[in-house]
mmCIF file of C-alpha atoms in Angstrom:
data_model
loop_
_atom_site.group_PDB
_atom_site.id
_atom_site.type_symbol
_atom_site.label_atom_id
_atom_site.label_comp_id
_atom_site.label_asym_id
_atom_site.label_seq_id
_atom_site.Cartn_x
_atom_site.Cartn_y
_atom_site.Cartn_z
ATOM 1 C CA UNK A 22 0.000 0.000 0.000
ATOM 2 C CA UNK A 23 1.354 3.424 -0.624
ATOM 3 C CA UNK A 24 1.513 6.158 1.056
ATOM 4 C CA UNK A 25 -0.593 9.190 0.574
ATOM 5 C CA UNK A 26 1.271 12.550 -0.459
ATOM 6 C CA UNK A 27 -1.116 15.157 0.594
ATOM 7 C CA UNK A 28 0.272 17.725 -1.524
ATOM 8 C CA UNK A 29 -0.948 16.423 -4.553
ATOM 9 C CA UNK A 30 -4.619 16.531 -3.610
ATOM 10 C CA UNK A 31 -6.111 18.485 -5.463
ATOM 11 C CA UNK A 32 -8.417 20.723 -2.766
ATOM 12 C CA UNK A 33 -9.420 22.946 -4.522
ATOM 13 C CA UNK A 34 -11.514 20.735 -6.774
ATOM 14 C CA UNK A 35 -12.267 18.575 -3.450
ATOM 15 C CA UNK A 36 -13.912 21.440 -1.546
ATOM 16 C CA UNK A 37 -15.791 22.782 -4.579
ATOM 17 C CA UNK A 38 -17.518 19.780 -5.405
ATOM 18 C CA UNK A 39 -18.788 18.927 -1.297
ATOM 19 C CA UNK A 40 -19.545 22.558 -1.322
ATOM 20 C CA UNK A 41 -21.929 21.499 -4.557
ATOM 21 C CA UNK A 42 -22.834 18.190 -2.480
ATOM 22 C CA UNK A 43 -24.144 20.687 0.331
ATOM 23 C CA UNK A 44 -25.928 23.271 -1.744
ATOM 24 C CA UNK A 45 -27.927 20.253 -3.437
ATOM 25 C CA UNK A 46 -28.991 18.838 -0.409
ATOM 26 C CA UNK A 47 -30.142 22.372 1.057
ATOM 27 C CA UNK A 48 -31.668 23.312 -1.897
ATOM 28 C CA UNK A 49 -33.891 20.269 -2.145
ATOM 29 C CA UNK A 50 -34.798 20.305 1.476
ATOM 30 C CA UNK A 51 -35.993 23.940 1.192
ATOM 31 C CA UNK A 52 -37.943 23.217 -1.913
ATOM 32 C CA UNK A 53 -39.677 20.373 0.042
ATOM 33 C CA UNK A 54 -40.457 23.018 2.720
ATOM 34 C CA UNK A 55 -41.511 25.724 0.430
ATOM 35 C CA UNK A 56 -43.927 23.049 -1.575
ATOM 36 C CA UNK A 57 -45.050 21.397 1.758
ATOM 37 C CA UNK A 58 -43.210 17.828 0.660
ATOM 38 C CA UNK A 59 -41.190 17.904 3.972
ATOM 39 C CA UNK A 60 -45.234 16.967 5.892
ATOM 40 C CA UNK A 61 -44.691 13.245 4.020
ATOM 41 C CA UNK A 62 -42.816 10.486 6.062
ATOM 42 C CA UNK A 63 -40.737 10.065 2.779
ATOM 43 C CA UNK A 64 -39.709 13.248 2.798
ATOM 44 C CA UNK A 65 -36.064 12.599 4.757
ATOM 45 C CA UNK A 66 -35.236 9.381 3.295
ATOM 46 C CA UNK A 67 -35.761 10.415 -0.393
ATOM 47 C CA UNK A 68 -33.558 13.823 0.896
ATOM 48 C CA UNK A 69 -30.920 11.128 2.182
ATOM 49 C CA UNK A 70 -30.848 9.286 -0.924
ATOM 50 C CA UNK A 71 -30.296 12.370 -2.986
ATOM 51 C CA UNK A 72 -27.471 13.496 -1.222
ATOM 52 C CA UNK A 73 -25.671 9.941 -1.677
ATOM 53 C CA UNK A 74 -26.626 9.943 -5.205
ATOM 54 C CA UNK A 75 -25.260 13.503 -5.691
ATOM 55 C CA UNK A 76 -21.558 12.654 -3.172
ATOM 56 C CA UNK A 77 -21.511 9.323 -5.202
ATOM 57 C CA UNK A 78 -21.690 11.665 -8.456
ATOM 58 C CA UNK A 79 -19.399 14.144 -7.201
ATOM 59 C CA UNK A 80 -16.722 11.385 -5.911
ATOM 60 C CA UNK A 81 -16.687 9.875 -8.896
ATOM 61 C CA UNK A 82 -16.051 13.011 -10.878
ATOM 62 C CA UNK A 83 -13.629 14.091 -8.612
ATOM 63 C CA UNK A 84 -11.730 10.987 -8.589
ATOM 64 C CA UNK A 85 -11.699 10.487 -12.453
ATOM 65 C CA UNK A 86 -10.330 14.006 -13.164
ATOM 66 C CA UNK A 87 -6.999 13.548 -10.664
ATOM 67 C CA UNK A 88 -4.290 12.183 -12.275
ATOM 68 C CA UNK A 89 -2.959 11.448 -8.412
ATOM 69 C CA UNK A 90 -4.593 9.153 -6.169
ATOM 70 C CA UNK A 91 -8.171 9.152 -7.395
ATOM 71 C CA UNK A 92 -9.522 6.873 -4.703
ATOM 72 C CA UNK A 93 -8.407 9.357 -2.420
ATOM 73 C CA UNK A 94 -10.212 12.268 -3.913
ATOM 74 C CA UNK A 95 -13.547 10.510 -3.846
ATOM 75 C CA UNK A 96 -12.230 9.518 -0.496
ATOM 76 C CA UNK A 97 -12.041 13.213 0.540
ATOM 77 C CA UNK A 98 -15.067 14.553 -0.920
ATOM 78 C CA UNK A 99 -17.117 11.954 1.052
ATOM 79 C CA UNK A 100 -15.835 12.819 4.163
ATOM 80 C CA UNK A 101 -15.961 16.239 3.262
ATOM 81 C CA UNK A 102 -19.765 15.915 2.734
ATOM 82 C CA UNK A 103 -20.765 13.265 5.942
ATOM 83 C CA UNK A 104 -18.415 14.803 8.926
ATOM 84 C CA UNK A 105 -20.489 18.558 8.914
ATOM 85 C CA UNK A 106 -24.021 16.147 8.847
ATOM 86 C CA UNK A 107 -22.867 14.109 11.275
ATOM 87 C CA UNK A 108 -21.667 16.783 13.573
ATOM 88 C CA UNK A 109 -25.160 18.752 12.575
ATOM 89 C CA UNK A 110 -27.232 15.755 14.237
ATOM 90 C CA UNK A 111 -24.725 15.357 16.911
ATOM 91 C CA UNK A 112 -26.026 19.161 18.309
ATOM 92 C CA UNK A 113 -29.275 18.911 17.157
#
C-alpha cells in the first residue's frame, strides 16, 4: 500500500464539489419546505438518498479528473460531505 502525499490533492476541486454536495442537499430540502413535501414520512429518506446519489456523483467526478490518487479524492469529498451532517445531528 502506498503512502498518501497530501500535496498532490487536489483541494481545490475537493472542496468545490462537497460545497456542490451541500448546496444540493439544502436546496432540495428547502424546496420540500416551500412546496409542503417535507409533511410526508418520505420526505427525509428520499432527501438522504439524494445526497448519496449527488456525493456518489461528485466522488466519482472528482476521482476520475486527478491524475494522483483518485480513490483518495472521492475519499475526501465523502468525508468532506458526511463529517459537517454528522456533527449537525450530533447538536441537534
Amino acid at each position: 500500500m502506498q503512502s498518501i502525499d497530501w500535496r498532490r490533492i487536489n483541494w481545490p476541486s475537493v472542496l468545490l464539489h462537497a460545497l456542490y454536495v451541500w448546496v444540493v442537499g439544502i436546496a432540495a430540502t428547502f424546496l420540500g419546505s416551500v412546496f409542503g413535501l417535507s409533511q410526508s414520512p418520505d420526505f427525509f429518506p428520499a432527501i438522504t438518498l439524494i445526497v448519496a446519489l449527488a456525493t456518489l456523483w461528485a466522488s466519482y467526478r472528482v476521482a476520475m479528473r486527478s491524475n494522483q490518487q483518485p480513490m483518495v479524492h472521492g475519499f475526501l469529498v465523502g468525508l468532506l460531505v458526511a463529517l459537517p451532517g454528522l456533527i449537525l445531528n450530533l447538536f441537534s
